[in-house]
Coordinates of C-alpha atoms and ligand atoms in Angstrom, one line a residue:
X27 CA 0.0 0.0 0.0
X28 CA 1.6 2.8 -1.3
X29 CA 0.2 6.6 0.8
X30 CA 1.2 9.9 0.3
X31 CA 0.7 12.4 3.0
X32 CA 0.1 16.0 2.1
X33 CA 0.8 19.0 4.6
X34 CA 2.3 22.2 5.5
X35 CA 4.0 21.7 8.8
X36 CA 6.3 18.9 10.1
X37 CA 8.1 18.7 13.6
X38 CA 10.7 18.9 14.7
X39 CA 12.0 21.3 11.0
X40 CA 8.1 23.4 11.1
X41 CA 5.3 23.6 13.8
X42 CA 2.6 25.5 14.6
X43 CA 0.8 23.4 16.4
X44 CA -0.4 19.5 17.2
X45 CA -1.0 19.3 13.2
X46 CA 3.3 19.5 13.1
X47 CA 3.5 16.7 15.5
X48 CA 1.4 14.3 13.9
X49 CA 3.2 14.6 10.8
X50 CA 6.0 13.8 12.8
X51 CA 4.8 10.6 13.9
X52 CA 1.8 9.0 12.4
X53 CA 4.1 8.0 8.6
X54 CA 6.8 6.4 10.5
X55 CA 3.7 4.4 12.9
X56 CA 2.1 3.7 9.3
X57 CA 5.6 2.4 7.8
X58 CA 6.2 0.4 11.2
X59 CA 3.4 -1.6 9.8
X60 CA 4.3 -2.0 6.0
X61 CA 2.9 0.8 4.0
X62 CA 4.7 2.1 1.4
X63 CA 4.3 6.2 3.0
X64 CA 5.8 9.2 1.3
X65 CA 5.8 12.5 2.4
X66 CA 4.9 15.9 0.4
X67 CA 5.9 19.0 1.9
X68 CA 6.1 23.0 1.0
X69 CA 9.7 24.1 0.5
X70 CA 10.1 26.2 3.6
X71 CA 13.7 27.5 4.5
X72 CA 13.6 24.7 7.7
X73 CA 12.4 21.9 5.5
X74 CA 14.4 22.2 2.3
X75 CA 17.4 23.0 4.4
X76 CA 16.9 19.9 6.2
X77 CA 16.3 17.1 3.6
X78 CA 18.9 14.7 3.5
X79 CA 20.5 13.4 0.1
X80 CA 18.1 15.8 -1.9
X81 CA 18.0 14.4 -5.4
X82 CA 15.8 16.1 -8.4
X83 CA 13.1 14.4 -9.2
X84 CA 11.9 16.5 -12.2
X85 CA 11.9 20.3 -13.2
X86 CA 8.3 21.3 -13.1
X87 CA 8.8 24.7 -14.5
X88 CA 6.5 28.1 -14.4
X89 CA 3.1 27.1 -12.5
X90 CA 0.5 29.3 -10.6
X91 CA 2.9 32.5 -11.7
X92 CA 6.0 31.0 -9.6
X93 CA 9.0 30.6 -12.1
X94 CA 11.5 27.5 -11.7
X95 CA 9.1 25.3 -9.6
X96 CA 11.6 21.8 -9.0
X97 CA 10.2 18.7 -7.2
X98 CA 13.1 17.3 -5.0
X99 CA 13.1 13.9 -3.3
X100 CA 15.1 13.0 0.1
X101 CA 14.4 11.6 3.5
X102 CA 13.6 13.3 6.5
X103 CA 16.2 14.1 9.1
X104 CA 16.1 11.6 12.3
X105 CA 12.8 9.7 11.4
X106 CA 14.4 9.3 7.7
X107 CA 10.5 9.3 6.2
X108 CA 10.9 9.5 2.0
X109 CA 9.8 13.1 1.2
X110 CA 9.2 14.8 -2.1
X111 CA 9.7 18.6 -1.8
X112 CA 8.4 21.4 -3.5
X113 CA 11.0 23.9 -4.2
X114 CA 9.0 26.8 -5.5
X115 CA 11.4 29.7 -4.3
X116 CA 9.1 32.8 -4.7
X117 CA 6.6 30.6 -3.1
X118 CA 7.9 29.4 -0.3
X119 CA 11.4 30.9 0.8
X120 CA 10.2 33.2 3.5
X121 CA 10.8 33.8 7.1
X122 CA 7.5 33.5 9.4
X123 CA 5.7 30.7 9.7
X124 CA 4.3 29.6 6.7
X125 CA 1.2 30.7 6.8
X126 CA 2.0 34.5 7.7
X127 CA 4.3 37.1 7.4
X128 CA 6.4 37.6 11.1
X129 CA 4.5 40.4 11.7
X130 CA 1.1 38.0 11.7
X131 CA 0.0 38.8 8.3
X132 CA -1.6 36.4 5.9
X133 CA 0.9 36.0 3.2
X134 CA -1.4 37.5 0.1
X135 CA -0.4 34.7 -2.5
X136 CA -1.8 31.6 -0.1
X137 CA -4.1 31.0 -2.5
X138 CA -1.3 29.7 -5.2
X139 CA 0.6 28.2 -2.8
X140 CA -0.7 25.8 -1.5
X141 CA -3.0 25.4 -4.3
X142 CA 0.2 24.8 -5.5
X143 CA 1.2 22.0 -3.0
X144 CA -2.6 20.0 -3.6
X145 CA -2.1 20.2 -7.5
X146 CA 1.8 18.8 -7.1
X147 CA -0.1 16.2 -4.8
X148 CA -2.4 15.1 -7.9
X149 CA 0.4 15.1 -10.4
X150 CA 2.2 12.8 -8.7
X151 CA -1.1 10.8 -8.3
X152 CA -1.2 11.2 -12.4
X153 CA 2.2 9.6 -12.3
X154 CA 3.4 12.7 -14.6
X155 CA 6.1 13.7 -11.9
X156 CA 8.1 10.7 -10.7
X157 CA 6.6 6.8 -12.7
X158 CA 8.4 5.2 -10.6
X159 CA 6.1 5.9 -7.4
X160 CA 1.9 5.9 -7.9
X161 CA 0.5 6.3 -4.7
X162 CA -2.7 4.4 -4.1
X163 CA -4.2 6.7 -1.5
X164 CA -3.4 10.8 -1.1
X165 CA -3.8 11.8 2.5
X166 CA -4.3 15.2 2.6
X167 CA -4.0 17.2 5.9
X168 CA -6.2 20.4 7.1
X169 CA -7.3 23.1 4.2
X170 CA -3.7 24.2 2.8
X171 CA -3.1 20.1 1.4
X172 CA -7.1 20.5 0.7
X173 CA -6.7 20.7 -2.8
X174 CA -5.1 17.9 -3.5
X175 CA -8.4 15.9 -3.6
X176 CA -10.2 18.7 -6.2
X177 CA -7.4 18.4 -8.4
X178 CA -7.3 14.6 -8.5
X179 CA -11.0 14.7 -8.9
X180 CA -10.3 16.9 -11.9
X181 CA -8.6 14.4 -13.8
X182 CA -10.9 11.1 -12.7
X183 CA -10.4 8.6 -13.3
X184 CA -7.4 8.1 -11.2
X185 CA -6.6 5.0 -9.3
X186 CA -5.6 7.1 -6.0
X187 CA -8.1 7.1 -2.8
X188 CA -8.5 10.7 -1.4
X189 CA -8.0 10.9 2.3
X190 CA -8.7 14.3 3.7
X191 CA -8.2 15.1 7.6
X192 CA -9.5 18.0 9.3
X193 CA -7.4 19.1 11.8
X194 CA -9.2 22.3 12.6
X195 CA -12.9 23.0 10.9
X196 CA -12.2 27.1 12.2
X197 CA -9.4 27.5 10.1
X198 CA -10.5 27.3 6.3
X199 CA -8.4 28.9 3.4
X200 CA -10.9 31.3 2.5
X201 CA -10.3 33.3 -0.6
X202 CA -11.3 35.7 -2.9
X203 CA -13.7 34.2 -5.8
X204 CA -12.2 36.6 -8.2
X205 CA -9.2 34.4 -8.2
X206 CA -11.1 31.5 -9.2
X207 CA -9.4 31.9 -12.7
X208 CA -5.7 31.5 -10.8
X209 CA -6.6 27.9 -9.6
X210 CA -6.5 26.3 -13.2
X211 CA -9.8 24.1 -12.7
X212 CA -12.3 24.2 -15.2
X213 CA -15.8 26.5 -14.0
X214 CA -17.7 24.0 -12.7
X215 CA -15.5 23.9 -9.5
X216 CA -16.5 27.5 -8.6
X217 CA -20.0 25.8 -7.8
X218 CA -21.7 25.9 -4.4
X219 CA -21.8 22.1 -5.1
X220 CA -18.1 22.2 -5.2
X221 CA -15.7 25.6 -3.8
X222 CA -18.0 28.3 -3.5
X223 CA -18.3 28.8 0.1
X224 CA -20.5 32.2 0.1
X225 CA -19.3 33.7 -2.4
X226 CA -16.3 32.7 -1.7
X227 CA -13.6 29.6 -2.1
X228 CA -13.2 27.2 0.5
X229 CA -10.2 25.1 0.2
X230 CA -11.7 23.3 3.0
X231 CA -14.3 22.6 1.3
X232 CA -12.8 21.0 -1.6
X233 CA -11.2 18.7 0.7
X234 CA -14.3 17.9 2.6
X235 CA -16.5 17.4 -1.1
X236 CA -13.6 15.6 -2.9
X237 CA -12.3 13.4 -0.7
X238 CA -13.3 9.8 -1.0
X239 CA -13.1 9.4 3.2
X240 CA -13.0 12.3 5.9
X241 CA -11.5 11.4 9.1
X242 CA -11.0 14.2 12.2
X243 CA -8.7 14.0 14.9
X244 CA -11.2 12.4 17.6
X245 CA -14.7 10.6 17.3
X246 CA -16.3 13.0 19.9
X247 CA -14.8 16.3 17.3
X248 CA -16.3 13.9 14.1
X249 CA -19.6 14.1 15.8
X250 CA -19.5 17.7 16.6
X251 CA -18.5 19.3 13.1
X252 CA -21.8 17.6 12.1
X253 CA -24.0 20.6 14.1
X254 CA -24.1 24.2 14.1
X255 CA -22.1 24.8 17.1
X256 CA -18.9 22.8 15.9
X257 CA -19.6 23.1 12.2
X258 CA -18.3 27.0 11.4
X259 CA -20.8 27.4 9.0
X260 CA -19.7 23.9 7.0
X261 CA -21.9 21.4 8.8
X262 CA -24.2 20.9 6.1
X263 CA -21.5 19.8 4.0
X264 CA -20.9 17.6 6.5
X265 CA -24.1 16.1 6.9
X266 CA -24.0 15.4 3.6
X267 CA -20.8 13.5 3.3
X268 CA -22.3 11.4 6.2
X269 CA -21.3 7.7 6.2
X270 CA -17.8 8.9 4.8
X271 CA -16.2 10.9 8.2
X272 CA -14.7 8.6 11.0
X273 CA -13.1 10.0 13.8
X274 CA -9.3 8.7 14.4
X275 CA -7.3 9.8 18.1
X276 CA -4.3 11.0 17.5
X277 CA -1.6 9.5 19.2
X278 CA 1.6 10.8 21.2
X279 CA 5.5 10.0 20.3
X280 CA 6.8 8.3 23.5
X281 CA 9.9 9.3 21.9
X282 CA 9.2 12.9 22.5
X283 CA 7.1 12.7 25.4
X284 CA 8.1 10.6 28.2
X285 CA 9.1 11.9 31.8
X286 CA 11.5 8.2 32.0
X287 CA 13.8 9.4 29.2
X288 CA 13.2 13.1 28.8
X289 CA 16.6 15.1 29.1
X290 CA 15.5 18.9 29.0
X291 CA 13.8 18.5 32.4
X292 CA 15.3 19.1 36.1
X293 CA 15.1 15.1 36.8
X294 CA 13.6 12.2 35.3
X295 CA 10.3 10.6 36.7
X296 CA 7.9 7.6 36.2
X297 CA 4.8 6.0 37.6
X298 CA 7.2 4.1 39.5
X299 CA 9.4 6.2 40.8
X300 CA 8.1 9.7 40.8
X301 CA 11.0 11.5 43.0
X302 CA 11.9 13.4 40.0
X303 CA 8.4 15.3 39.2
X304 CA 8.9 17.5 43.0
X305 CA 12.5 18.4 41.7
X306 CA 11.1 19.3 38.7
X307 CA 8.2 21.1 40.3
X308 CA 11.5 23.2 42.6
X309 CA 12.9 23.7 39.1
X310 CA 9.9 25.6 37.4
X311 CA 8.9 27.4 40.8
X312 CA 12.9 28.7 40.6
X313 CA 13.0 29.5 37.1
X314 CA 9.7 31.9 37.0
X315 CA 10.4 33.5 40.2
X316 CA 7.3 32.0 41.9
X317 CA 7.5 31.1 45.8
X318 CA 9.5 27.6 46.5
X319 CA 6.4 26.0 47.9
X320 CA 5.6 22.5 47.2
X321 CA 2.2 22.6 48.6
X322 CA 0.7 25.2 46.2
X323 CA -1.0 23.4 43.3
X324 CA 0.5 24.6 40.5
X325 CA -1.6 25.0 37.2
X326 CA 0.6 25.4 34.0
X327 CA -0.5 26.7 30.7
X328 CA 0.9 25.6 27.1
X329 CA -1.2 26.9 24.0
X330 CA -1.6 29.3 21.0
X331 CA -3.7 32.1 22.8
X332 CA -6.7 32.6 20.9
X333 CA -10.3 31.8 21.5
X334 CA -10.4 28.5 20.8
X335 CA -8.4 27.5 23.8
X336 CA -10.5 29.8 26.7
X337 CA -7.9 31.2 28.4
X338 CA -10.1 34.1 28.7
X339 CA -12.0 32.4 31.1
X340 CA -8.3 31.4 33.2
X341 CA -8.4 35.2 33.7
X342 CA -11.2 35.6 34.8
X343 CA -10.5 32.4 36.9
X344 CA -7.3 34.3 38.2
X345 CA -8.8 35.8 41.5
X346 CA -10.3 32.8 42.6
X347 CA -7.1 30.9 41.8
X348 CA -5.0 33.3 43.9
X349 CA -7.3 33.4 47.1
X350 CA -6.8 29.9 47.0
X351 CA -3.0 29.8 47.1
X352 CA -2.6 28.1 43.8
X353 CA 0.1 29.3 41.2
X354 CA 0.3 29.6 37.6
X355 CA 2.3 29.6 34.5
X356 CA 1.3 30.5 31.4
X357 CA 3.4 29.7 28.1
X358 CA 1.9 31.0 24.7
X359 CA 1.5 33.4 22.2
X360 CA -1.0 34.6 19.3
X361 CA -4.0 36.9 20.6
X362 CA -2.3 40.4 22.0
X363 CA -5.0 41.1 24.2
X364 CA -5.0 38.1 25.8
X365 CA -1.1 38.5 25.7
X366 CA -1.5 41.8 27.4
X367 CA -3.9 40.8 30.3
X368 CA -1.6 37.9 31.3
X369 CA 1.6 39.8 31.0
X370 CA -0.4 42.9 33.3
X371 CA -1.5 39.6 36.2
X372 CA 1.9 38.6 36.5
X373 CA 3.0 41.8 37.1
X374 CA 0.8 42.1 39.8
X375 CA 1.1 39.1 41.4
X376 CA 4.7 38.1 40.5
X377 CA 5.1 35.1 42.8
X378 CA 2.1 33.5 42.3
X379 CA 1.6 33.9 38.0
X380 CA 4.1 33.9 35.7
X381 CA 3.6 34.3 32.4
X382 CA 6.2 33.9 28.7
X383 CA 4.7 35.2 25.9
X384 CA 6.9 32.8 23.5
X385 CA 7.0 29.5 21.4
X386 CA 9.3 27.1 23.1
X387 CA 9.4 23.8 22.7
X388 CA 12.2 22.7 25.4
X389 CA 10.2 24.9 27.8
X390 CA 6.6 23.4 27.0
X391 CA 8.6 20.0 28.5
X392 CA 9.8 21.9 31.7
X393 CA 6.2 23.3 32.3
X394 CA 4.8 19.8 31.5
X395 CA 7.1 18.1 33.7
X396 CA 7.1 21.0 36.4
X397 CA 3.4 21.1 36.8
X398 CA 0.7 19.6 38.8
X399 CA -2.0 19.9 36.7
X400 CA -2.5 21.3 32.7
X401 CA -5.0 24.0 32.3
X402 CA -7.4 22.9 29.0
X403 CA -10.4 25.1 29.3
X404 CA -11.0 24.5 24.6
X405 CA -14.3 26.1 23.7
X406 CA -13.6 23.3 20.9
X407 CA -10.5 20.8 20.5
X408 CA -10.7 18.5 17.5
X409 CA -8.1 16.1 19.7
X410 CA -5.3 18.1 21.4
X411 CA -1.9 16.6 21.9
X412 CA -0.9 18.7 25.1
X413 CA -3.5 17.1 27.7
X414 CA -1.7 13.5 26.2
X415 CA 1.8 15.0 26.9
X416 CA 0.8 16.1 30.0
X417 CA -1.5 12.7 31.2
X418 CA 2.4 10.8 30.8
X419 CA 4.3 14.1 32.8
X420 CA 1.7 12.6 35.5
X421 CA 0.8 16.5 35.1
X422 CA -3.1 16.1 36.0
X423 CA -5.3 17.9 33.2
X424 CA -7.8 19.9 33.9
X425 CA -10.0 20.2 30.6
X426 CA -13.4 21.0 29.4
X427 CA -15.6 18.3 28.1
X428 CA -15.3 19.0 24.5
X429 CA -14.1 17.2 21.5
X430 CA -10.4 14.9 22.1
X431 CA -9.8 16.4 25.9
X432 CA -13.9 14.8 26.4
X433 CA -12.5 11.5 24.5
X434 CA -9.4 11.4 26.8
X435 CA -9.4 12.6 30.1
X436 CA -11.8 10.9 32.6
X437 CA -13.2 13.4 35.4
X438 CA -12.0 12.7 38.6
X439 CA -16.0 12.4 39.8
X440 CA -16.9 10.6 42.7
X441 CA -18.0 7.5 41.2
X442 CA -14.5 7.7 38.7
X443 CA -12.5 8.0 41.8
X444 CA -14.0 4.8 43.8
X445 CA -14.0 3.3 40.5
X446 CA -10.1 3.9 39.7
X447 CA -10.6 5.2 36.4
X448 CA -10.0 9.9 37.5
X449 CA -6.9 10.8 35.3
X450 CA -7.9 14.7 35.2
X451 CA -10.8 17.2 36.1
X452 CA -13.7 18.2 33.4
X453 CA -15.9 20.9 33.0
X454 CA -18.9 21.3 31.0
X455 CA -20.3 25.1 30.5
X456 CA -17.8 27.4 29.2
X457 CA -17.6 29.6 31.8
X458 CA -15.1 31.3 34.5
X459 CA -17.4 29.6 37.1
X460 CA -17.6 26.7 35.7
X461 CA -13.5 26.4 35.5
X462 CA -12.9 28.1 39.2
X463 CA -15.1 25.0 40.2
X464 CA -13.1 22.6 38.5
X465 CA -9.7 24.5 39.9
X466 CA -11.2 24.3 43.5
X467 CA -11.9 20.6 42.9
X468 CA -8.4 19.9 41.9
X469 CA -6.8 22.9 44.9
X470 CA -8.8 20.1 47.6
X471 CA -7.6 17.0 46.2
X472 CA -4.1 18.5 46.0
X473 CA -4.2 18.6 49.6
X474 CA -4.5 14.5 49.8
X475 CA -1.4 13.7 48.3
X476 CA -1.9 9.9 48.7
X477 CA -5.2 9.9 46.9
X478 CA -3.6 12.7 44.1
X479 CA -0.4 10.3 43.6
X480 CA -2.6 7.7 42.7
X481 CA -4.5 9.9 40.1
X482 CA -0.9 11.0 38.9
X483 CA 0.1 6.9 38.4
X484 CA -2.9 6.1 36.4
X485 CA -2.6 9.0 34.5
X486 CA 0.7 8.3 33.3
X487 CA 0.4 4.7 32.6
X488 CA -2.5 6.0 29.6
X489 CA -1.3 4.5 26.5
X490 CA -2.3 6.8 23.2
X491 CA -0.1 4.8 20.8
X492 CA -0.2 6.0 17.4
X493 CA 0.0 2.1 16.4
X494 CA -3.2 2.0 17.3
X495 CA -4.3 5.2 15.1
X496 CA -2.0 4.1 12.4
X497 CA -4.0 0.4 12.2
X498 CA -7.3 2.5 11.9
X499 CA -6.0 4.7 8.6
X500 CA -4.9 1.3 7.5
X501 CA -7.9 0.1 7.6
X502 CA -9.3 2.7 5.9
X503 CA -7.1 2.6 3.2
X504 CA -7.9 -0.7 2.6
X505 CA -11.4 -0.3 2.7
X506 CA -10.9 2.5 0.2
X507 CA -9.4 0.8 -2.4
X508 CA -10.8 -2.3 -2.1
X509 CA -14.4 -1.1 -2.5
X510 CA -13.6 2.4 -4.6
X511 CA -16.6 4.1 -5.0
X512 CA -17.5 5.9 -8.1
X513 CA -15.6 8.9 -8.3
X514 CA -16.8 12.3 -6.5
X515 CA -17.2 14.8 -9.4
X516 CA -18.7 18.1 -9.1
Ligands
ADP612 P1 -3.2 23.0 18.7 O1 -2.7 22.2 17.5 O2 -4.7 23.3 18.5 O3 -2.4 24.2 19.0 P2 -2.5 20.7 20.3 O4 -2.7 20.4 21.8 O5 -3.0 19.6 19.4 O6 -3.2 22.1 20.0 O7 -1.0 20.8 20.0 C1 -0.3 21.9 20.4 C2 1.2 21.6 20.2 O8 1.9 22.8 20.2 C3 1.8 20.8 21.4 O9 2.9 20.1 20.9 C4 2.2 21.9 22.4 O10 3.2 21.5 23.2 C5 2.7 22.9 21.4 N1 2.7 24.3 21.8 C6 1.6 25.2 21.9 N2 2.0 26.4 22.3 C7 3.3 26.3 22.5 C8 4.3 27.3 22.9 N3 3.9 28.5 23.2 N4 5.5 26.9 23.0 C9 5.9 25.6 22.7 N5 5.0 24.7 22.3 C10 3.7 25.0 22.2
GLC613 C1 -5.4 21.1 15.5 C2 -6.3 21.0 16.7 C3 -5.9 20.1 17.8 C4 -5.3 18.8 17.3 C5 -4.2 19.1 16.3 C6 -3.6 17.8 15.7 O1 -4.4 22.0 15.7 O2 -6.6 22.3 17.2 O3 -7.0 19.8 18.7 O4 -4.8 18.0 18.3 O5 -4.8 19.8 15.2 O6 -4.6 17.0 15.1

């Protein structure tokens, strides 16, 4: 079974978020049990630069107004995946991330590039970039690999199943329809029944009507996008595709995440033997300035700050979280005013918050590690990665009951804790009450460390393989190209 996955962001080389990490893991799970997988990637400064034994495959020439578009094949540093590369200079060689400019604006040309990446995606689908390689199934990943599954619609038949993940239903790859012309696909793709997403295109939508399968990142999340609260405006597409959406967990790389062998933290830890997690706890209190007291509860924070993740409602949690003696630390970056507000409470209350506006990964491992309990409060996750990093750290996650943290985290009710099944806290409404009950719940079973240690032990010993995740794509590939249905055409 030969897959290609398509997407914009890889760790460790490009991240800017969960999407990053499951590129980095989930091909090598799906080659450690015999498929064929190939990566495609964007070639981004980090990425190119990083390829090992680059080879050309072939010179694609002028497309989408980019001169001197090459396709370049290699493997990936440490996990050595096989990678094709798009080296579309203009495109692509650009400081930020690659989505936006550093300064946080949209780069104006998205629309070609990574229409760009979905139409390289079909090509080599077509077999007209490298014969030697026809994948059977193109796994495309969130809206900016989208189009991959509209162009390979455009030239049916083809023999390749269309996989599209959503990651993230909020974020979309809207554009203008004016551009329509720039995409290259023939008018009927402009339809409502196809891009038009009023009035205007919707790369997500092209992966959502062209893919043969859509899969999310959780069952509860595939459930949600199908109503009006979780849907962004797309859950009638949705609705209609039902029957074809299946939710997959991610899963976490032990590799990466794992207290036992981690060695950017102040000591290692395990279920077993969990000495290391107070030193660690010294070693966070220390390095943010925050008073050396191992009975304080202390909440950590790791996240892109915007709305999604309700950290609005931690602030407004804040005063009920300091009468209590609790601590916080805050790591993240992304909405200024939310930036702002948590940079002003640390000010004021310098031993009890502390707060780095920044994206650093060796840090999100000291936090992890250095905390008693994760702060989750999503108004929508599709899975989340962080409450699974934190679950190992034995750093108890405190979530609402939404989307992956609802399909991972069991509340430490009564009837969970007699039962031995607590790992975390859960909320339901979205609200600072709501939250400040949770926190108070977790500040009072703090102070009964025997009970909390136990919590801590079962909570690390969660498995989230991503074997398990990979056998599910497997055997949905399968069931994709054993039983092909007709072609989706607009
Ligand atoms: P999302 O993809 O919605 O941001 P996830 O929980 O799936 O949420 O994944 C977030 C990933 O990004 C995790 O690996 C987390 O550790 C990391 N992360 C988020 N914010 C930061 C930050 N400020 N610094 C370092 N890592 C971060
Ligand atoms: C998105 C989601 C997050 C998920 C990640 C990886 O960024 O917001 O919940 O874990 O993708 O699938």
């Amino acid at each position: 079974m030969k897959v290609l996955h398509v997407a914009a962001e890889i760790f460790p080389l490009v991240k800017t978020g969960g999407l990053a990490d499951v590129l980095g893991a989930l091909p090598q799970a799906l080659i450690g049990q015999g498929t064929d997988v190939r990566l495609l990637l964007p070639g981004l400064p980090p990425i190119l630069d990083a390829v090992l034994s680059p080879t050309l495959v072939c010179e694609i020439g002028a497309v989408f107004g980019a001169a001197k578009v090459r396709l370049i094949r290699g493997h990936m540093p440490f996990s050595h995946v096989p990678v094709y590369v798009v080296d579309a200079p203009y495109f692509y060689r650009r400081s930020g991330s690659p989505y936006q400019s550093s300064s946080g604006v949209e780069w104006p040309d998205n629309l070609q590039r990574f229409a760009l990446l979905g139409w390289v995606a079909a090509q080599l689908a077509a077999g007209e970039l490298d014969a030697g390689w026809l994948p059977d199934v193109v796994h495309a990943h969130d809206w900016h690999a989208a189009m991959a599954c509209a162009y390979i619609a455009q030239h049916l038949p083809t023999r390749a199943a269309r996989v599209f993940t959503v990651h993230n239903l909020a974020y979309q790859g809207l554009f203008s329809l004016n551009d329509f012309h720039l995409l290259g696909l023939p008018g009927r793709f402009a339809a409502p029944s196809a891009l038009e997403y009023h009035g205007q295109l919707s790369f997500m939508k092209a992966g959502l009507k062209f893919a043969n399968a859509i899969t999310t990142v959780s069952t509860s999340y595939a459930r949600e996008i199908a109503t009006p609260e979780f849907g962004c405006g797309l859950e009638g597409v949705i609705q209609s595709r039902a029957g074809c959406v299946f939710g997959v967990l991610n899963g976490v790389d032990y590799a990466v995440w794992n207290p036992e062998h981690d060695t950017g933290i102040a000591a290692p830890y395990s279920a077993d033997q969990l000495d290391g997690k107070a030193l660690c706890k010294a070693g966070l209190q220390a390095e943010m300035g925050l008073t050396q007291d191992a009975k304080a509860l202390l909440f950590g924070v790791v996240s892109r700050l915007t709305s999604q993740k309700g950290l609005d409602l931690v602030l407004a949690a804040l005063p009920a979280l300091l009468q209590a003696g609790a601590q916080i630390v805050v790591q993240g970056s992304g909405d200024s005013a939310l930036e702002t507000a948590f940079i002003e409470a640390a000010k004021n209350h310098p031993r009890q918050i502390a707060v780095r506006i920044a994206y650093d990964e060796a840090l999100a491992h000291r936090i992890i590690s250095g905390a008693d309990s994760l702060l989750m409060p999503s108004r929508f996750e599709p899975c989340g990665l962080t409450q699974l990093y934190a679950l190992r750290y034995g750093c108890l996650p405190l979530v609402r009951h939404v989307g992956g943290l609802a399909d991972t985290v069991v509340n430490a009710s009564a009837a969970h804790l007699e039962a031995d099944q607590a790992t975390g806290f859960c909320f339901v409404e979205a609200s600072a009450h709501a939250l400040s009950v949770a926190m108070h719940q977790a500040i009072k079973l703090y102070q009964q460390p025997g009970v909390w240690q136990k919590i801590m032990r079962r909570a690390m010993q969660q498995e989230f393989s991503w074997d398990v995740a990979a056998r599910s794509y497997l055997d949905l590939y399968k069931r994709l190209t054993e039983t092909m249905r007709l072609p989706v055409s607009p």
